[in-house]
Amino acid sequence: MKQAESTPTLFDRLRIVLVETSRPGNIGSVARAMKTMGFSELVLVNPRFDGALMHEESVAFASGAVDILERTRVVGSMEEALDGIHFAAAVSARLREFSPPVMAPRELAQQLAAGEARAALIFGNERFGLPNEIVERCNVLVNIPANPEYSSLNLAQAAQVLVYECRMAALDGQRAASDVGFQGDAASVAQIDGMYAHLEEALVQLGFLDANNPRKLMPRLKRMFSRAALETEEVNILRGIARQIIVKCGRKE
């Protein structure tokens, strides 16, 4: 009899994504933080200097976590960085008017550990943080509840807080999938992005959305759907509705 495959733990499912990092030392420090807490998948999106992974400062700050750097991928887009990811969390000290739901690190870690989705923690540039277009496509915005009078954390410190909380949650063994809300297969970020594009086209055809004056309709819809933890079948249903709207409005796909 074939033995059932074990469910991957959060240590296997979590990806750390650094976007347009400016300091090589921060990349090395994040790799060190990850290895200390038992995580290993690191992806860089357009680092702002050449030779980011084997830069002298990266290696020095990694301090024994060079194996993490050696396995790190450097990509040119968020689409590549989030390939295969079902749940994306933007980490930012700055709250946004049309951000996805806001969570604290511990709450997020417990949710991720209880589920089975492949997840990504996304950290922005040291000076500018994450742009709104990246934050809006994520499922949640993670905000570290620091001292409001001085809430400044550098990139590596913020990453250390998040991976620590994820390690604690993973070790606690909180596996209640119902806490995450996934009953079927979780929809990937790419699938959800495709649904948004399809839905936007349908709303324009319907006359509900003015393409020349969209205001904040799509960010509000993204915020609403991000709370639903969409499954693949649910995304397919919504795209089917969008398809029928386009057909009924008289324009073939």
CSV table of C-alpha atoms in Angstrom, one decimal:
chain,number,residue,atom,x,y,z
A,1,MET,CA,0.0,0.0,0.0
A,2,LYS,CA,1.3,3.4,-1.0
A,3,GLN,CA,2.0,5.6,2.0
A,4,ALA,CA,0.2,9.0,2.0
A,5,GLU,CA,2.5,11.9,1.3
A,6,SER,CA,3.1,14.3,4.2
A,7,THR,CA,1.8,17.8,4.0
A,8,PRO,CA,4.6,20.3,3.4
A,9,THR,CA,5.3,22.4,6.4
A,10,LEU,CA,5.6,26.2,6.4
A,11,PHE,CA,9.3,25.8,6.3
A,12,ASP,CA,8.9,24.3,2.8
A,13,ARG,CA,6.1,26.6,1.6
A,14,LEU,CA,7.4,30.1,2.5
A,15,ARG,CA,9.3,32.3,0.1
A,16,ILE,CA,10.9,35.6,0.9
A,17,VAL,CA,10.9,38.2,-1.9
A,18,LEU,CA,13.1,41.3,-1.8
A,19,VAL,CA,12.2,44.0,-4.3
A,20,GLU,CA,14.8,46.4,-5.7
A,21,THR,CA,17.1,46.1,-2.7
A,22,SER,CA,19.8,48.8,-2.6
A,23,ARG,CA,22.3,47.5,0.0
A,24,PRO,CA,24.1,44.2,-0.5
A,25,GLY,CA,24.5,43.9,3.3
A,26,ASN,CA,20.8,43.7,3.7
A,27,ILE,CA,20.5,40.8,1.3
A,28,GLY,CA,23.1,38.9,3.3
A,29,SER,CA,21.5,39.8,6.6
A,30,VAL,CA,18.1,38.6,5.4
A,31,ALA,CA,19.7,35.3,4.3
A,32,ARG,CA,21.2,34.9,7.8
A,33,ALA,CA,17.8,35.7,9.4
A,34,MET,CA,16.1,33.1,7.2
A,35,LYS,CA,18.6,30.3,7.9
A,36,THR,CA,18.5,31.0,11.6
A,37,MET,CA,14.8,30.4,11.6
A,38,GLY,CA,14.8,27.4,9.2
A,39,PHE,CA,13.7,29.0,6.0
A,40,SER,CA,15.6,28.8,2.7
A,41,GLU,CA,13.8,30.2,-0.3
A,42,LEU,CA,14.9,33.7,-1.2
A,43,VAL,CA,14.1,35.6,-4.5
A,44,LEU,CA,15.4,39.0,-5.5
A,45,VAL,CA,13.5,41.3,-7.9
A,46,ASN,CA,15.7,43.7,-9.7
A,47,PRO,CA,18.3,44.4,-7.1
A,48,ARG,CA,19.8,47.9,-7.6
A,49,PHE,CA,23.4,46.7,-8.1
A,50,ASP,CA,25.2,44.1,-10.1
A,51,GLY,CA,26.5,40.8,-8.6
A,52,ALA,CA,24.1,41.1,-5.7
A,53,LEU,CA,24.4,37.5,-4.4
A,54,MET,CA,28.1,37.2,-4.3
A,55,HIS,CA,28.9,40.8,-3.5
A,56,GLU,CA,31.6,41.0,-0.8
A,57,GLU,CA,29.1,42.7,1.6
A,58,SER,CA,26.3,40.2,0.9
A,59,VAL,CA,28.6,37.3,1.8
A,60,ALA,CA,30.1,39.0,4.9
A,61,PHE,CA,26.6,39.9,6.3
A,62,ALA,CA,25.3,36.4,5.5
A,63,SER,CA,27.8,35.1,8.0
A,64,GLY,CA,27.5,31.3,7.4
A,65,ALA,CA,24.3,31.5,5.4
A,66,VAL,CA,26.1,31.6,2.0
A,67,ASP,CA,24.2,28.5,1.0
A,68,ILE,CA,21.0,30.5,1.1
A,69,LEU,CA,22.6,33.1,-1.3
A,70,GLU,CA,23.8,30.3,-3.6
A,71,ARG,CA,20.3,29.0,-4.0
A,72,THR,CA,18.7,32.5,-4.4
A,73,ARG,CA,17.0,33.4,-7.7
A,74,VAL,CA,17.3,36.8,-9.2
A,75,VAL,CA,14.3,37.7,-11.4
A,76,GLY,CA,13.1,40.7,-13.4
A,77,SER,CA,9.4,40.9,-12.5
A,78,MET,CA,6.9,40.3,-9.7
A,79,GLU,CA,5.2,37.7,-12.0
A,80,GLU,CA,8.4,35.6,-11.9
A,81,ALA,CA,8.9,36.2,-8.2
A,82,LEU,CA,5.3,35.0,-7.4
A,83,ASP,CA,5.2,32.1,-9.8
A,84,GLY,CA,3.6,29.2,-8.0
A,85,ILE,CA,2.6,31.3,-5.0
A,86,HIS,CA,-1.0,31.2,-3.7
A,87,PHE,CA,-0.9,33.8,-0.9
A,88,ALA,CA,1.2,37.0,-1.0
A,89,ALA,CA,1.8,39.3,2.0
A,90,ALA,CA,3.3,42.7,1.5
A,91,VAL,CA,5.4,43.9,4.5
A,92,SER,CA,5.2,47.7,5.0
A,93,ALA,CA,5.4,50.2,7.7
A,94,ARG,CA,3.2,52.6,5.7
A,95,LEU,CA,-0.5,51.9,5.6
A,96,ARG,CA,-2.4,52.6,2.3
A,97,GLU,CA,-5.9,53.9,1.6
A,98,PHE,CA,-6.7,51.0,-0.7
A,99,SER,CA,-4.5,48.3,0.7
A,100,PRO,CA,-5.6,44.7,1.3
A,101,PRO,CA,-6.6,43.8,4.8
A,102,VAL,CA,-3.9,44.6,7.4
A,103,MET,CA,-2.5,41.9,9.7
A,104,ALA,CA,0.1,41.8,12.4
A,105,PRO,CA,3.1,39.3,11.9
A,106,ARG,CA,1.9,36.8,14.6
A,107,GLU,CA,-1.7,36.7,13.2
A,108,LEU,CA,-0.3,36.2,9.6
A,109,ALA,CA,2.2,33.5,10.7
A,110,GLN,CA,-0.5,31.5,12.5
A,111,GLN,CA,-2.8,31.7,9.4
A,112,LEU,CA,0.0,30.5,7.1
A,113,ALA,CA,1.1,27.7,9.4
A,114,ALA,CA,-2.5,26.4,9.7
A,115,GLY,CA,-3.0,26.2,5.9
A,116,GLU,CA,-1.3,24.5,3.0
A,117,ALA,CA,-0.8,27.4,0.6
A,118,ARG,CA,2.6,28.3,-0.8
A,119,ALA,CA,3.1,31.8,0.5
A,120,ALA,CA,5.4,34.8,-0.1
A,121,LEU,CA,6.5,37.6,2.2
A,122,ILE,CA,7.4,40.6,0.1
A,123,PHE,CA,9.8,43.3,1.3
A,124,GLY,CA,10.4,46.6,-0.6
A,125,ASN,CA,13.3,48.9,-1.2
A,126,GLU,CA,15.0,50.2,2.0
A,127,ARG,CA,14.2,53.9,1.2
A,128,PHE,CA,11.0,53.7,-0.8
A,129,GLY,CA,9.3,50.5,0.4
A,130,LEU,CA,6.8,48.8,-1.8
A,131,PRO,CA,4.9,50.6,-4.6
A,132,ASN,CA,1.1,50.6,-4.3
A,133,GLU,CA,0.7,48.4,-7.4
A,134,ILE,CA,2.5,45.6,-5.7
A,135,VAL,CA,0.7,46.1,-2.3
A,136,GLU,CA,-2.7,46.1,-4.0
A,137,ARG,CA,-2.2,42.7,-5.7
A,138,CYS,CA,-1.3,41.0,-2.4
A,139,ASN,CA,-3.7,39.2,-0.1
A,140,VAL,CA,-2.7,41.1,3.0
A,141,LEU,CA,-0.6,44.0,4.2
A,142,VAL,CA,1.6,43.1,7.1
A,143,ASN,CA,2.4,45.9,9.6
A,144,ILE,CA,4.8,45.4,12.5
A,145,PRO,CA,3.2,47.0,15.6
A,146,ALA,CA,6.3,49.0,16.6
A,147,ASN,CA,6.6,52.0,18.8
A,148,PRO,CA,4.5,54.7,17.0
A,149,GLU,CA,7.0,57.4,18.2
A,150,TYR,CA,9.8,55.6,16.5
A,151,SER,CA,8.7,52.7,14.2
A,152,SER,CA,11.8,52.6,12.0
A,153,LEU,CA,13.1,49.0,11.3
A,154,ASN,CA,15.6,48.3,8.6
A,155,LEU,CA,15.0,45.6,6.0
A,156,ALA,CA,16.8,42.8,7.8
A,157,GLN,CA,15.2,43.6,11.1
A,158,ALA,CA,11.8,43.5,9.6
A,159,ALA,CA,12.5,40.2,7.9
A,160,GLN,CA,13.8,38.7,11.2
A,161,VAL,CA,10.6,39.6,13.0
A,162,LEU,CA,8.5,37.9,10.3
A,163,VAL,CA,10.5,34.7,9.9
A,164,TYR,CA,10.7,34.4,13.7
A,165,GLU,CA,6.9,34.6,14.0
A,166,CYS,CA,6.5,32.1,11.1
A,167,ARG,CA,8.9,29.7,12.8
A,168,MET,CA,7.1,29.9,16.1
A,169,ALA,CA,3.7,29.3,14.4
A,170,ALA,CA,5.1,26.4,12.4
A,171,LEU,CA,6.5,24.7,15.5
A,172,ASP,CA,3.3,25.1,17.3
A,173,GLY,CA,1.8,22.8,14.7
A,174,GLN,CA,-1.4,24.9,14.1
A,175,ARG,CA,-2.7,22.9,11.1
A,176,ALA,CA,-6.4,23.9,11.2
A,177,ALA,CA,-7.0,24.5,7.5
A,178,SER,CA,-10.4,26.0,8.2
A,179,ASP,CA,-8.7,29.0,9.7
A,180,VAL,CA,-7.3,29.8,6.3
A,181,GLY,CA,-10.5,29.1,4.5
A,182,PHE,CA,-9.1,26.9,1.8
A,183,GLN,CA,-11.3,23.8,1.1
A,184,GLY,CA,-10.2,23.3,-2.5
A,185,ASP,CA,-6.9,24.2,-4.2
A,186,ALA,CA,-5.8,27.7,-3.4
A,187,ALA,CA,-5.8,30.0,-6.5
A,188,SER,CA,-2.4,31.3,-7.4
A,189,VAL,CA,-1.5,35.0,-7.6
A,190,ALA,CA,-1.2,34.6,-11.4
A,191,GLN,CA,-4.7,33.1,-11.6
A,192,ILE,CA,-6.2,35.9,-9.5
A,193,ASP,CA,-4.4,38.6,-11.5
A,194,GLY,CA,-5.9,37.0,-14.7
A,195,MET,CA,-9.4,37.1,-13.1
A,196,TYR,CA,-9.0,40.8,-12.2
A,197,ALA,CA,-8.1,41.6,-15.8
A,198,HIS,CA,-11.0,39.6,-17.1
A,199,LEU,CA,-13.4,41.1,-14.6
A,200,GLU,CA,-12.2,44.7,-15.4
A,201,GLU,CA,-12.9,44.0,-19.1
A,202,ALA,CA,-16.4,42.8,-18.4
A,203,LEU,CA,-17.2,45.7,-16.2
A,204,VAL,CA,-16.1,48.1,-19.0
A,205,GLN,CA,-18.3,46.2,-21.5
A,206,LEU,CA,-21.2,46.4,-19.1
A,207,GLY,CA,-20.8,50.1,-18.7
A,208,PHE,CA,-20.3,49.8,-14.9
A,209,LEU,CA,-16.6,50.9,-15.1
A,210,ASP,CA,-15.5,53.9,-17.1
A,211,ALA,CA,-12.1,53.0,-18.6
A,212,ASN,CA,-11.2,56.7,-18.9
A,213,ASN,CA,-12.2,57.5,-15.3
A,214,PRO,CA,-11.8,54.3,-13.3
A,215,ARG,CA,-11.4,56.0,-10.0
A,216,LYS,CA,-10.7,53.4,-7.3
A,217,LEU,CA,-13.2,50.7,-8.3
A,218,MET,CA,-10.7,47.9,-9.1
A,219,PRO,CA,-8.5,48.5,-6.0
A,220,ARG,CA,-11.7,48.3,-3.9
A,221,LEU,CA,-12.7,45.0,-5.7
A,222,LYS,CA,-9.2,43.6,-5.1
A,223,ARG,CA,-9.4,44.5,-1.5
A,224,MET,CA,-12.8,42.8,-1.2
A,225,PHE,CA,-11.7,39.6,-3.0
A,226,SER,CA,-8.4,39.5,-1.0
A,227,ARG,CA,-10.4,38.8,2.1
A,228,ALA,CA,-12.0,35.7,0.5
A,229,ALA,CA,-8.9,33.5,0.1
A,230,LEU,CA,-10.1,32.5,-3.4
A,231,GLU,CA,-9.8,28.9,-4.6
A,232,THR,CA,-9.1,27.9,-8.2
A,233,GLU,CA,-12.7,26.8,-8.8
A,234,GLU,CA,-14.0,30.1,-7.4
A,235,VAL,CA,-11.7,32.1,-9.7
A,236,ASN,CA,-12.9,30.0,-12.7
A,237,ILE,CA,-16.6,30.8,-11.7
A,238,LEU,CA,-15.9,34.5,-11.6
A,239,ARG,CA,-14.1,34.3,-15.0
A,240,GLY,CA,-17.1,32.4,-16.4
A,241,ILE,CA,-19.4,35.2,-15.2
A,242,ALA,CA,-17.1,37.8,-16.8
A,243,ARG,CA,-17.0,35.8,-20.0
A,244,GLN,CA,-20.8,35.8,-20.2
A,245,ILE,CA,-21.0,39.5,-19.5
A,246,ILE,CA,-18.7,40.2,-22.4
A,247,VAL,CA,-20.7,37.9,-24.7
A,248,LYS,CA,-24.0,39.3,-23.7
A,249,CYS,CA,-22.7,42.8,-24.3
A,250,GLY,CA,-22.1,41.9,-27.9
A,251,ARG,CA,-18.3,41.5,-28.1
A,252,LYS,CA,-16.8,38.0,-28.7
A,253,GLU,CA,-13.7,37.2,-26.9
